[in-house]
CSV table of C-alpha atoms in Angstrom, one decimal:
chain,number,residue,atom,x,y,z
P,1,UNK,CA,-38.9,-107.2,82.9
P,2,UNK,CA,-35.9,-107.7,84.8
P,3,UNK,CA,-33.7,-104.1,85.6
P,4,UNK,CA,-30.4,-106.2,85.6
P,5,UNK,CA,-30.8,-107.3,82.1
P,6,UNK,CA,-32.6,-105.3,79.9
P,7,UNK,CA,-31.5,-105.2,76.0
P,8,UNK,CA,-32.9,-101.9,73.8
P,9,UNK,CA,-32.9,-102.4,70.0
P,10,UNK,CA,-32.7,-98.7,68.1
P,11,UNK,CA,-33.4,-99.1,64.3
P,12,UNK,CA,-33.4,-96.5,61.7
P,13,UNK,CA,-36.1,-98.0,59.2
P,14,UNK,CA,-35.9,-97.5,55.6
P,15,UNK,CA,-38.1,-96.9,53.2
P,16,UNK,CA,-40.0,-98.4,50.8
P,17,UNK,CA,-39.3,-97.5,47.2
P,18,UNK,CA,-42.8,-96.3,45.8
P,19,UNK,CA,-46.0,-95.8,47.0
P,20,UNK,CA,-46.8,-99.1,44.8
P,21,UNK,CA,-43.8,-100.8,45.2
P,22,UNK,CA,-43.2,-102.0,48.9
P,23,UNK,CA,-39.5,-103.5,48.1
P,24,UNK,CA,-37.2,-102.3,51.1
P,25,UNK,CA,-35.0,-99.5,50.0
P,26,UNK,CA,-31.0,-100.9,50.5
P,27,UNK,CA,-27.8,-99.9,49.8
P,28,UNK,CA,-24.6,-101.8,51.0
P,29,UNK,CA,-22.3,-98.7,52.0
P,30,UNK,CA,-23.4,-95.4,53.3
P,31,UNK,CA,-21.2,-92.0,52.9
P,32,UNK,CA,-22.8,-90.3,55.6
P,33,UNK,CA,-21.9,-91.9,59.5
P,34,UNK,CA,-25.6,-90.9,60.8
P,35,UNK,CA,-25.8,-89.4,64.2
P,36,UNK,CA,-29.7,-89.9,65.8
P,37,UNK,CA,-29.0,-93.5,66.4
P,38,UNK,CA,-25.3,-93.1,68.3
P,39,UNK,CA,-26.8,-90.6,70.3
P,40,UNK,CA,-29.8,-92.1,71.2
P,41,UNK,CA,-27.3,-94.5,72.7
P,42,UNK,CA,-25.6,-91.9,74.4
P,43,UNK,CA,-28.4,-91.0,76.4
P,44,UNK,CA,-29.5,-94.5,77.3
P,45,UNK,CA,-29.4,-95.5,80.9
P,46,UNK,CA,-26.4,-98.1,81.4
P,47,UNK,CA,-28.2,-101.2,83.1
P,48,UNK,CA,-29.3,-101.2,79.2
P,49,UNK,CA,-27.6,-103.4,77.1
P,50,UNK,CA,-28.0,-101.0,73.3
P,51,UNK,CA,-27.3,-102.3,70.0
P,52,UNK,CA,-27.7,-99.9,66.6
P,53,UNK,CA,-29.5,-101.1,63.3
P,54,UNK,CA,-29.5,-99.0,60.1
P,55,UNK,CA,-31.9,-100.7,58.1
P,56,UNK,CA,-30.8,-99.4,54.8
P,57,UNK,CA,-28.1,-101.6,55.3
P,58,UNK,CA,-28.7,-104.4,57.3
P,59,UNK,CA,-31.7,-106.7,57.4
P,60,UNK,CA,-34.0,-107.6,61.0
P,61,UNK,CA,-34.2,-110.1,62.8
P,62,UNK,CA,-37.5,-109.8,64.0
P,63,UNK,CA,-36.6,-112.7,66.6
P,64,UNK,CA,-33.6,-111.2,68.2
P,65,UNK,CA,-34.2,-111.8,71.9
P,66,UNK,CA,-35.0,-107.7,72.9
P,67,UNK,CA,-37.2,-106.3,75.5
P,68,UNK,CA,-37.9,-102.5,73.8
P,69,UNK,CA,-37.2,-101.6,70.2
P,70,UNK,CA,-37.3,-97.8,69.7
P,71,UNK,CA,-37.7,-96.2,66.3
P,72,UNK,CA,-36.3,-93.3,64.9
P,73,UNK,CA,-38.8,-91.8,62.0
P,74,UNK,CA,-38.8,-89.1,59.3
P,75,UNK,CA,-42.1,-89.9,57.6
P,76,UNK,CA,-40.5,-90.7,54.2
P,77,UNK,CA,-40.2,-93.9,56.8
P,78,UNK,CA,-42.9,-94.2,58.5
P,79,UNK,CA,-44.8,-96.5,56.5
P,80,UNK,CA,-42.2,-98.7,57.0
P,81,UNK,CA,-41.5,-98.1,61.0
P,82,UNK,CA,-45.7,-98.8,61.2
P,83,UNK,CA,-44.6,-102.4,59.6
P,84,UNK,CA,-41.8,-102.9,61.5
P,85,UNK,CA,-43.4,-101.8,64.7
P,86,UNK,CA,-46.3,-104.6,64.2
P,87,UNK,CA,-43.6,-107.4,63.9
P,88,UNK,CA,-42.4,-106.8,67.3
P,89,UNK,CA,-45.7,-106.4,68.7
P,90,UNK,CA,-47.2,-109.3,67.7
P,91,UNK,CA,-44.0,-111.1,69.1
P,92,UNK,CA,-44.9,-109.2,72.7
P,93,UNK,CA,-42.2,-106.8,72.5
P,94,UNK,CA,-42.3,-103.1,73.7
P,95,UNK,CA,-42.0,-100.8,70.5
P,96,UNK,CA,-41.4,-97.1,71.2
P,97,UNK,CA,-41.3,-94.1,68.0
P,98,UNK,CA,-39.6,-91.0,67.8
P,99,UNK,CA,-38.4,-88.5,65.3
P,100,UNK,CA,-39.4,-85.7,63.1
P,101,UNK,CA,-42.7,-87.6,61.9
P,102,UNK,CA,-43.8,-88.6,65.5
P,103,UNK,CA,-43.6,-84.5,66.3
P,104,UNK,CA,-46.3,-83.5,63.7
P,105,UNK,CA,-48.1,-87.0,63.6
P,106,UNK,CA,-48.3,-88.2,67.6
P,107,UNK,CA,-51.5,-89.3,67.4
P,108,UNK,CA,-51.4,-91.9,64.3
P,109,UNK,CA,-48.0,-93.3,65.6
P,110,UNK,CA,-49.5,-94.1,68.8
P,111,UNK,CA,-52.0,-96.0,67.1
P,112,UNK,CA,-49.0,-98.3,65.4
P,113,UNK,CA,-46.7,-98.3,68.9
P,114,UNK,CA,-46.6,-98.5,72.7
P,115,UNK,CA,-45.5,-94.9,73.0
P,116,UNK,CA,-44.4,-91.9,71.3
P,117,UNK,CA,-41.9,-89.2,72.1
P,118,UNK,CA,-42.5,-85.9,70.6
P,119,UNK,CA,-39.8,-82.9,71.0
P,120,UNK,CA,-36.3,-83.7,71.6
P,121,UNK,CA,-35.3,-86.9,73.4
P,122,UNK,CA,-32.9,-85.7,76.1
P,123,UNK,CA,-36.4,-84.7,78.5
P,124,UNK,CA,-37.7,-87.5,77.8
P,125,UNK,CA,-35.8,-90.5,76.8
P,126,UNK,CA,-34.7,-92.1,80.0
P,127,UNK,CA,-38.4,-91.7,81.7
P,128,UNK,CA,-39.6,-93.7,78.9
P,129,UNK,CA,-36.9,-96.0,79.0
P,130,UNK,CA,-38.0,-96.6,82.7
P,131,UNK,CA,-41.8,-96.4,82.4
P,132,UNK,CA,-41.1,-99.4,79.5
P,133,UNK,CA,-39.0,-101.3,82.3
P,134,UNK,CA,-41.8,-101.3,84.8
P,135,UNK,CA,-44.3,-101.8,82.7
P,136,UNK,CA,-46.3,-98.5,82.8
P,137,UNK,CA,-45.7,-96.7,79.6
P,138,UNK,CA,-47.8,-93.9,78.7
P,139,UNK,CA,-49.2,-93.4,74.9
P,140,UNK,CA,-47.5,-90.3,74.5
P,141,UNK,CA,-44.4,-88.1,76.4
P,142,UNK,CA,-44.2,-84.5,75.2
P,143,UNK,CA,-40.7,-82.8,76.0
P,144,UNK,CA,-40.4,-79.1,77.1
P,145,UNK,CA,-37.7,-77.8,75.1
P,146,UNK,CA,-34.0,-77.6,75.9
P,147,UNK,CA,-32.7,-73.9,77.0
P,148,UNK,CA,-29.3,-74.8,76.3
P,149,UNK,CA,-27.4,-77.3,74.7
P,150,UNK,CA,-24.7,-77.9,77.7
P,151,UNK,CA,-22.9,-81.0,78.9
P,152,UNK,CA,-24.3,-83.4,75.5
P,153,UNK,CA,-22.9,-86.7,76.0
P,154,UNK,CA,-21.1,-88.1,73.2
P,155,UNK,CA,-22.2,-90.4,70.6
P,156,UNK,CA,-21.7,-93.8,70.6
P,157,UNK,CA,-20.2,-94.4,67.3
P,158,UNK,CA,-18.1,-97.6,69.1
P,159,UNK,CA,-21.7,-99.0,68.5
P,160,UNK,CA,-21.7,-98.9,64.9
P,161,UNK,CA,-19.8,-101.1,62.1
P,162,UNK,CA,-18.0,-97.9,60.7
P,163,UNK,CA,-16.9,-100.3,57.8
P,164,UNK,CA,-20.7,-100.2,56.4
P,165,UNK,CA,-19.9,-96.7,56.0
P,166,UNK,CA,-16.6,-96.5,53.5
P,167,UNK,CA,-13.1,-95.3,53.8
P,168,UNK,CA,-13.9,-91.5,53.1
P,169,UNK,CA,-17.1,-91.7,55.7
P,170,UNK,CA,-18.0,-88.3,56.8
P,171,UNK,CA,-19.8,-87.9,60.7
P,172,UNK,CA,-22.8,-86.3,60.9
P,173,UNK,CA,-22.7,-83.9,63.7
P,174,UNK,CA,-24.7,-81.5,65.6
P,175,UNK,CA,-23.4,-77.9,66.7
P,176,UNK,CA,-26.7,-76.2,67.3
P,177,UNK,CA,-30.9,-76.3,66.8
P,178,UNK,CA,-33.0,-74.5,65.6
P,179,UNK,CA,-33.5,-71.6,63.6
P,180,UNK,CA,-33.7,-67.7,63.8
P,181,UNK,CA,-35.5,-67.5,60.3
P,182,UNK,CA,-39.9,-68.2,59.5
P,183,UNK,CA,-39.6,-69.1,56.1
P,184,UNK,CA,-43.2,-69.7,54.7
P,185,UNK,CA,-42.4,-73.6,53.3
P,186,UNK,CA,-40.2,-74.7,56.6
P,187,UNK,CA,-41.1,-76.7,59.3
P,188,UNK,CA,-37.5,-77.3,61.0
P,189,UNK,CA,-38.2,-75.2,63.1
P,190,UNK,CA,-41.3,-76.3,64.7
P,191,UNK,CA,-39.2,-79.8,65.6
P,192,UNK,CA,-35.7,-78.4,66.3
P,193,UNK,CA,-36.8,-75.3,67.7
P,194,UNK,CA,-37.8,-71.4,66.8
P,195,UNK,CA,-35.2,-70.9,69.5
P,196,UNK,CA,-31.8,-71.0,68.5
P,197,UNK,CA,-29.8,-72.5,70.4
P,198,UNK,CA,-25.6,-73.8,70.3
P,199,UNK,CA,-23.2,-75.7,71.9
P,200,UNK,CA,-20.7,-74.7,74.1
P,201,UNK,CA,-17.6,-74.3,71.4
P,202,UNK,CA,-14.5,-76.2,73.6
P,203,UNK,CA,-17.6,-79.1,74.0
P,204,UNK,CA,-18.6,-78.9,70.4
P,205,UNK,CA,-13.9,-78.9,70.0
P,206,UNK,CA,-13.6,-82.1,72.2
P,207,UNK,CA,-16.2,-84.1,70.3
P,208,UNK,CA,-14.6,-83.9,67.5
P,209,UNK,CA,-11.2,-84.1,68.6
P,210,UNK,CA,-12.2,-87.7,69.9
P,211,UNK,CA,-13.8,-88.6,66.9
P,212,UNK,CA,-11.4,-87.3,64.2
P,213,UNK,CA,-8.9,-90.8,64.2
P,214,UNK,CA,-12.3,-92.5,63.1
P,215,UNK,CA,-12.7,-90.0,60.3
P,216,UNK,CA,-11.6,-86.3,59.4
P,217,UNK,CA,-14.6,-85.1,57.3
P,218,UNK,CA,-17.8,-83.9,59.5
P,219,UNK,CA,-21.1,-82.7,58.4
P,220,UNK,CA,-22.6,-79.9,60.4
P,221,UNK,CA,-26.4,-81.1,60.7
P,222,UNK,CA,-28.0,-78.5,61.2
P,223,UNK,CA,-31.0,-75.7,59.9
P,224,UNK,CA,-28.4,-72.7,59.4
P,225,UNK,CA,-24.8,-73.1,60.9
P,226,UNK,CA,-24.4,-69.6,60.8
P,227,UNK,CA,-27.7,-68.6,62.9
P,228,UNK,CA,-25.5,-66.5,65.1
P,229,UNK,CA,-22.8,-65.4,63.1
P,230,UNK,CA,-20.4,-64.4,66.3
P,231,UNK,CA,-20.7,-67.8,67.6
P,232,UNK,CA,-20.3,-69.5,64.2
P,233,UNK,CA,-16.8,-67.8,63.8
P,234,UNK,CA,-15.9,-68.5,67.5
P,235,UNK,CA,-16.7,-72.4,66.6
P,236,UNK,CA,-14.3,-71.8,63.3
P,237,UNK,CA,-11.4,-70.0,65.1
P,238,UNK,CA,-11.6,-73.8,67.1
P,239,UNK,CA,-11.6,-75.8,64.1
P,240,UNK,CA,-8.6,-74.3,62.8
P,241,UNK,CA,-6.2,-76.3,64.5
P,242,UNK,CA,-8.1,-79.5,64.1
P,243,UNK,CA,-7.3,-79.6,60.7
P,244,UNK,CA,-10.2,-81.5,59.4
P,245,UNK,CA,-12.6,-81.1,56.5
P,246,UNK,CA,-16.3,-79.9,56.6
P,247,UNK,CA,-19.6,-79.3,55.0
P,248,UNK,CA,-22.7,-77.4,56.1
P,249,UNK,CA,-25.9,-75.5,55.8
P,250,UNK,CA,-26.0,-71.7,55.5
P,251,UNK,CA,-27.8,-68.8,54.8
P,252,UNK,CA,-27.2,-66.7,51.6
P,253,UNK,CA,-26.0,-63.6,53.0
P,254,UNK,CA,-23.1,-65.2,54.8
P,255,UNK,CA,-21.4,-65.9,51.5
P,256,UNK,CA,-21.5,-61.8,51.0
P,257,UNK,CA,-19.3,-61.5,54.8
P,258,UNK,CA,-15.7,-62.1,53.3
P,259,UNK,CA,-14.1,-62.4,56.9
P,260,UNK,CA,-17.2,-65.2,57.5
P,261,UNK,CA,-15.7,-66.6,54.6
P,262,UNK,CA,-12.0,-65.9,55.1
P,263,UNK,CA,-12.2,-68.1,58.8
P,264,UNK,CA,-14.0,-70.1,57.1
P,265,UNK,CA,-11.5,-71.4,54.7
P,266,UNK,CA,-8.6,-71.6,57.4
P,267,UNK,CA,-11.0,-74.2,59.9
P,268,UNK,CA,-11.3,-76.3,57.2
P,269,UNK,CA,-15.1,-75.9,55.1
P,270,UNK,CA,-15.3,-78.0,51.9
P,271,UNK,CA,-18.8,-77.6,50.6
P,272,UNK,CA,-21.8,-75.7,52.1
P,273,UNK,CA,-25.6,-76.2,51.0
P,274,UNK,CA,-26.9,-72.5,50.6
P,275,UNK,CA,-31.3,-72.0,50.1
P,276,UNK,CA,-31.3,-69.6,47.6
P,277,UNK,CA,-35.0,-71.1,46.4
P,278,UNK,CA,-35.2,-68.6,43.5
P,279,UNK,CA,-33.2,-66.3,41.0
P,280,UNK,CA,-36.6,-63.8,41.5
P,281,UNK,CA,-36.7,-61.1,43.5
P,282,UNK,CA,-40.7,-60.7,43.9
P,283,UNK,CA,-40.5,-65.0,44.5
P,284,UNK,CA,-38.4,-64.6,47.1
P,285,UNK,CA,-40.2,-61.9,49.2
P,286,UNK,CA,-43.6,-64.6,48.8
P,287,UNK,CA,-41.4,-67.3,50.3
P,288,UNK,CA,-40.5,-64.7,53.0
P,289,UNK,CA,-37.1,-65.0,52.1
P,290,UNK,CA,-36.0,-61.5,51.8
P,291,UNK,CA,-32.5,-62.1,53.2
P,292,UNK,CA,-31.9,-63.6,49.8
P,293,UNK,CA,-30.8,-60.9,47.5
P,294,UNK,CA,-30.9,-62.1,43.7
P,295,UNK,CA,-29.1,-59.0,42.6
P,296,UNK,CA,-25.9,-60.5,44.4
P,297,UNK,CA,-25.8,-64.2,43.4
P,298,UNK,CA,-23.3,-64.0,41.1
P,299,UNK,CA,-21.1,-62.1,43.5
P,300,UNK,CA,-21.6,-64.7,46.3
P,301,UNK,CA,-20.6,-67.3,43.6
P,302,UNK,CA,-17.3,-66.0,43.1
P,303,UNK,CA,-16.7,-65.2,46.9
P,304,UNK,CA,-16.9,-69.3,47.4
P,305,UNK,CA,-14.8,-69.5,44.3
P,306,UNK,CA,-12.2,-67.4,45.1
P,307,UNK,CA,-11.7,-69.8,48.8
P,308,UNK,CA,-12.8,-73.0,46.6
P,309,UNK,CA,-15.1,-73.8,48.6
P,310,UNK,CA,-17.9,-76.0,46.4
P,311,UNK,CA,-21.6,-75.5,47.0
P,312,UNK,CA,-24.8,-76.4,46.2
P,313,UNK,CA,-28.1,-74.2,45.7
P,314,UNK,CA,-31.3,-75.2,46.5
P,315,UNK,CA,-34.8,-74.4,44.5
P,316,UNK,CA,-38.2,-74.4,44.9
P,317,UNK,CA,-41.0,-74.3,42.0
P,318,UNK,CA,-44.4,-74.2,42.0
P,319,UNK,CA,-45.7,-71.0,43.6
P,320,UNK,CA,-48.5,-69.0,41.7
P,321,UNK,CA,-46.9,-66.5,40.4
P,322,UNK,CA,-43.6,-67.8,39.3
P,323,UNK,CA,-43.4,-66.7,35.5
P,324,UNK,CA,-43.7,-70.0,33.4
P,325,UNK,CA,-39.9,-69.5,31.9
P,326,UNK,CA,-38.8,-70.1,35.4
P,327,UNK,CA,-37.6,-73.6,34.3
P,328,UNK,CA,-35.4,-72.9,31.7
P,329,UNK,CA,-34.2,-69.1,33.0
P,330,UNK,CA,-32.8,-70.8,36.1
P,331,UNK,CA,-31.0,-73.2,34.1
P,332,UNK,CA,-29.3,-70.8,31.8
P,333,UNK,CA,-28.6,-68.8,35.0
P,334,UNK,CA,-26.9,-71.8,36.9
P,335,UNK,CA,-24.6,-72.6,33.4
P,336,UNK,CA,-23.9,-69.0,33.0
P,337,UNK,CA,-22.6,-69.2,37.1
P,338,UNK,CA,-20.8,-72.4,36.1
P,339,UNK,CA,-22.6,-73.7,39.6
P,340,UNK,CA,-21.2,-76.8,40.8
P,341,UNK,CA,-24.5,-78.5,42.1
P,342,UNK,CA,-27.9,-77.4,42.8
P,343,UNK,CA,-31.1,-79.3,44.0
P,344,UNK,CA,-34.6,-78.8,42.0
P,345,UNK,CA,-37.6,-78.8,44.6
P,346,UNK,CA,-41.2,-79.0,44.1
P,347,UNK,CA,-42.7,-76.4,47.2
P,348,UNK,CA,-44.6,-78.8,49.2
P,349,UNK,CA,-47.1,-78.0,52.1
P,350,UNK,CA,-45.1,-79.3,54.9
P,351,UNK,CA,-47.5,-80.1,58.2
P,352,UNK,CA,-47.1,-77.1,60.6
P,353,UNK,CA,-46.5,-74.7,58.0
P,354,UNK,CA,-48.3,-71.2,57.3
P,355,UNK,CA,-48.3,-72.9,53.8
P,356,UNK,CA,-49.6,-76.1,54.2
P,357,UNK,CA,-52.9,-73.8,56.3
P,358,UNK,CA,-53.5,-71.7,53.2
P,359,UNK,CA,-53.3,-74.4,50.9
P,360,UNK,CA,-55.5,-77.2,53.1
P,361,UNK,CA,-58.1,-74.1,53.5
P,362,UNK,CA,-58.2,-73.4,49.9
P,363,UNK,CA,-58.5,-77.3,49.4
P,364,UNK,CA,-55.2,-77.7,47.1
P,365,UNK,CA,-53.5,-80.6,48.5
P,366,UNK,CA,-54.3,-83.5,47.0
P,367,UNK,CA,-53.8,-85.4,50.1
P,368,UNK,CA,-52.7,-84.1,53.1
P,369,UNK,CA,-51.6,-87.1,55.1
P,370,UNK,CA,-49.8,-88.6,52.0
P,371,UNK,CA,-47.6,-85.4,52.1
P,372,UNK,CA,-43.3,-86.5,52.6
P,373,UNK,CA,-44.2,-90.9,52.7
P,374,UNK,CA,-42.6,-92.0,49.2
P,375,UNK,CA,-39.1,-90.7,47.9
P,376,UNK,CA,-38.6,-88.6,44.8
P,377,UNK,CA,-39.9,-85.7,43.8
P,378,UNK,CA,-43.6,-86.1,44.2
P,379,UNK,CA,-46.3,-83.2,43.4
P,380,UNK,CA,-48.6,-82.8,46.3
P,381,UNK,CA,-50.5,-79.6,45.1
P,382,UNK,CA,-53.3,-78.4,42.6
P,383,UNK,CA,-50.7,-75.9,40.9
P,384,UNK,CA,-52.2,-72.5,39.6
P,385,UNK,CA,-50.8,-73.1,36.1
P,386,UNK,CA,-50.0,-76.6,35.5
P,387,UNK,CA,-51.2,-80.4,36.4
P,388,UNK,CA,-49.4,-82.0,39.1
P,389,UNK,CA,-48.0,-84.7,36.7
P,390,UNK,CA,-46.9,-81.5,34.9
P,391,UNK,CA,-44.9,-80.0,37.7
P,392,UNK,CA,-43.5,-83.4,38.4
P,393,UNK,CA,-42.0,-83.6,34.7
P,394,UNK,CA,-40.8,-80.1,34.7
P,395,UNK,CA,-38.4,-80.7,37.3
P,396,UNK,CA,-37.2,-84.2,36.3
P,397,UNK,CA,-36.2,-82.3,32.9
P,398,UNK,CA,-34.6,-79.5,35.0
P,399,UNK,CA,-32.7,-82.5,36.5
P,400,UNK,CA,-31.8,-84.4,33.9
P,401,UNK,CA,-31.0,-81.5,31.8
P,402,UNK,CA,-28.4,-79.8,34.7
P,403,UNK,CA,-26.9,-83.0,35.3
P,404,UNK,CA,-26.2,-84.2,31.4
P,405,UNK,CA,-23.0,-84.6,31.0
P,406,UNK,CA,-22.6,-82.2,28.4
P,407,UNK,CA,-23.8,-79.3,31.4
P,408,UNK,CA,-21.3,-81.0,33.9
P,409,UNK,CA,-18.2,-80.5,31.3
P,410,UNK,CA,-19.4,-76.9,31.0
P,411,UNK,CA,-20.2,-75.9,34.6
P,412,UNK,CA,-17.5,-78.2,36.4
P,413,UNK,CA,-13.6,-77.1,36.3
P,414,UNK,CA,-10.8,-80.0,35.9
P,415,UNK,CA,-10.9,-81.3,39.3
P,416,UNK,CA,-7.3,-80.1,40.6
P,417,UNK,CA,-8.3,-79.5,44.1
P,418,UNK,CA,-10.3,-81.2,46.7
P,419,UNK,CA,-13.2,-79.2,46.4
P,420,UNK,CA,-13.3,-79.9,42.4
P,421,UNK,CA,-13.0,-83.1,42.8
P,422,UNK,CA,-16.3,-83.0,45.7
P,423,UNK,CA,-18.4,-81.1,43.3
P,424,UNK,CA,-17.9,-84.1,40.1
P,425,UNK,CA,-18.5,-86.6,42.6
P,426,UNK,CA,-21.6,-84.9,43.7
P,427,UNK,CA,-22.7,-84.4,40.0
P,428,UNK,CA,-22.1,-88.0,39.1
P,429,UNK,CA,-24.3,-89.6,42.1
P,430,UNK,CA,-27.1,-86.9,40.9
P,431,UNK,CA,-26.8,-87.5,37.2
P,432,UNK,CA,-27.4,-91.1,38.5
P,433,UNK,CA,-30.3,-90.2,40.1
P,434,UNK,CA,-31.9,-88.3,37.6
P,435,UNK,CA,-30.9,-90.7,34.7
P,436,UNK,CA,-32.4,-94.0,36.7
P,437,UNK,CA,-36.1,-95.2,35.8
P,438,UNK,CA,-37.6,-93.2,38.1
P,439,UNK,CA,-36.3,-90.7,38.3
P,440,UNK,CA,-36.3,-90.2,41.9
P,441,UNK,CA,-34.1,-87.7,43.6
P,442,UNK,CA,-32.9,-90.2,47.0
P,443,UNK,CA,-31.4,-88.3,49.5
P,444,UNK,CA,-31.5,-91.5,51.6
P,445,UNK,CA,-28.5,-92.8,49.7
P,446,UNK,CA,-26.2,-90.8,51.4
């Protein structure tokens, strides 16, 4: 392989749309500008010539004349990156995996490529690159995590065809990893980190200062933007004068911190995603959520309210002892709020998890290696007090029942401000969701 000349394909696969149906998942136009496969570039050395695929919305050519194509996995994809990967092999080319999937699952993707990265790529990625060059690539690279996040270069968004991605695309983008918290059902942290870690705030500034003319909506990728609440406000007070618009994860107590809140309003926050898992108190400490405090929902509600700033609540169902009115209590609860969106979740034994080791031990996954590789809300448990097909139908009815439109005319306010006018857009692509023949709740369209 010459050093002068050598061409690196980096696809994001798809996914296939059911465990029995193998069509490839596609949309024409993503909202969401992703950020793994620009930076990937980024990092690349520069005697590489790098070209970006998003396979959601553009097809392969499996003949394109490439000498490595690297993969970027969650394992929702990874039956899908396994198919792809065999195309290229069987036409002698070099494939190389990476991703959340290849952290927990090394092994079994180096069956299906030519090497795996596990860990983050910046240890890792140009040594592979190399090794792939001359022809001595090893099965498996392992990274030693990063200390700090210092001097990241910036994406190369150039790379992409930003028209695939609409008028009012929003730029994913990273301002730390990791995350302080050991929630019982979580595995972020195992891939991104227990440490957490953040990016220097004038380099975090300067990113998106030279990105904003592309776009002036950004979405903070992240497990918990506020995991250090001094440094979270010190990256606000820089936003400020940026004037853009931007969405996030954080944790529940932040929306109880009115000067959090307060700064957070002025630098520009439009919707954050909040884990509140449950409206029990008893549920909560099981999930090792304790921070959450159920008592003082309602006055978190009207904190974001108050700074229109929409949200979204995410739930979990399934644990033992939840009480069996669960369903219908958190439904009444989220009308009485007038919540703008929330997200119904069926708790799943995620690979590395405390969790998914009591459950495996007391043999109630129904099978462990088919756990996160089809879309939609799929029961992967023996539930205490219901079948799995049960569970399943429980939560498309909380679904379809949250997002009928008679609920949305009730919970959602005339959309007079930006935020409004978010939270009914938000609704609408969910009520499509839950209202389609499967019934699938996609993420992936975004």
């Amino acid at each position: 392989m010459s050093k002068t000349d050598l061409k690196l394909l980096i696809i994001q696969p798809s996914h296939y749309r059911s465990k029995t149906d193998r069509t490839i998942f596609k949309t024409k136009r993503r909202q969401m500008v992703p950020l793994a496969l620009p930076y990937l570039a980024a990092l690349t050395p520069r005697e590489w010539t790098v070209t970006l695929l998003d396979e959601q919305l553009e097809d392969i050519d499996f003949d394109v004349p490439v000498d490595v194509v690297a993969l970027s996995a969650w394992t929702l994809h990874s039956p899908r990156a396994y198919d792809i990967a065999a195309e290229f092999r069987r036409r002698g080319v070099k494939v190389i995996m990476g991703g959340p999937h290849a952290f927990f699952y090394a092994d079994e993707a180096a069956e299906h490529c030519d090497a795996v990265g596990v860990g983050e790529a910046e240890p890792i990625w140009k040594t592979m690159l190399e090794d792939a060059a001359g022809d001595r690539l090893q099965k498996i690279y392992r990274a030693a995590p990063l200390k700090e996040l210092n001097d990241l270069p910036p994406p190369r968004y150039d790379l992409l065809d930003l028209k695939k991605f609409g008028p009012f695309r929003t730029f994913a983008v990273q301002s730390s990893r990791g995350c302080p918290f050991v929630c019982d059902f979580c595995s972020e942290r195992f891939y991104l980190g227990g440490r957490y870690r953040w990016r220097p705030v004038d380099q975090m500034v300067a990113e998106l200062e030279r990105i904003k003319n592309k776009g002036s909506h950004f979405f903070f990728g992240e497990s918990n933007f506020g995991g250090k609440k001094s440094r979270a406000m010190e990256l606000m007070e820089g936003l400020v004068p940026l004037k853009i618009r931007w969405s996030t994860l954080w944790s529940s107590n932040l929306c109880l911190d009115t000067n959090f809140l307060d700064l957070a309003q002025r630098s520009g926050v439009m919707h954050v995603n909040i884990g509140i898992e449950s409206i029990d108190e008893e549920m909560l400490q099981g999930m090792k959520k304790g921070w959450n405090k159920a008592s003082r929902y309602g006055e978190m509600f009207d904190n974001l309210r108050k700074r229109d700033i929409s949200y979204s609540l995410n739930f979990i169902f399934g644990y033992d002892d939840e009480h069996p009115d669960v369903y219908n209590a958190t439904l009444s609860f989220l009308e009485a709020h007038k919540v703008p969106a929330a997200y119904f979740n069926i708790l799943t034994p995620t690979k590395g998890t405390a969790l998914f080791e009591r459950m495996k031990k007391a043999g109630r996954i129904i099978d462990p290696e088919d756990i996160d590789r089809w879309p939609g809300q799929v029961c992967h448990i023996w539930p205490k007090n219901c079948t799995p097909g049960q569970m399943e139908q429980r939560i498309q009815t909380m679904y379809r029942k949250f997002y009928s439109m008679r609920s949305m005319v009730h919970r959602l306010p005339f959309p007079r401000t930006r935020s409004d006018m978010s939270s009914w857009i938000l609704n609408l692509t969910e009520r499509r969701m839950a209202f389609s023949s499967t019934g699938n709740n996609d993420f992936d369209i975004y």
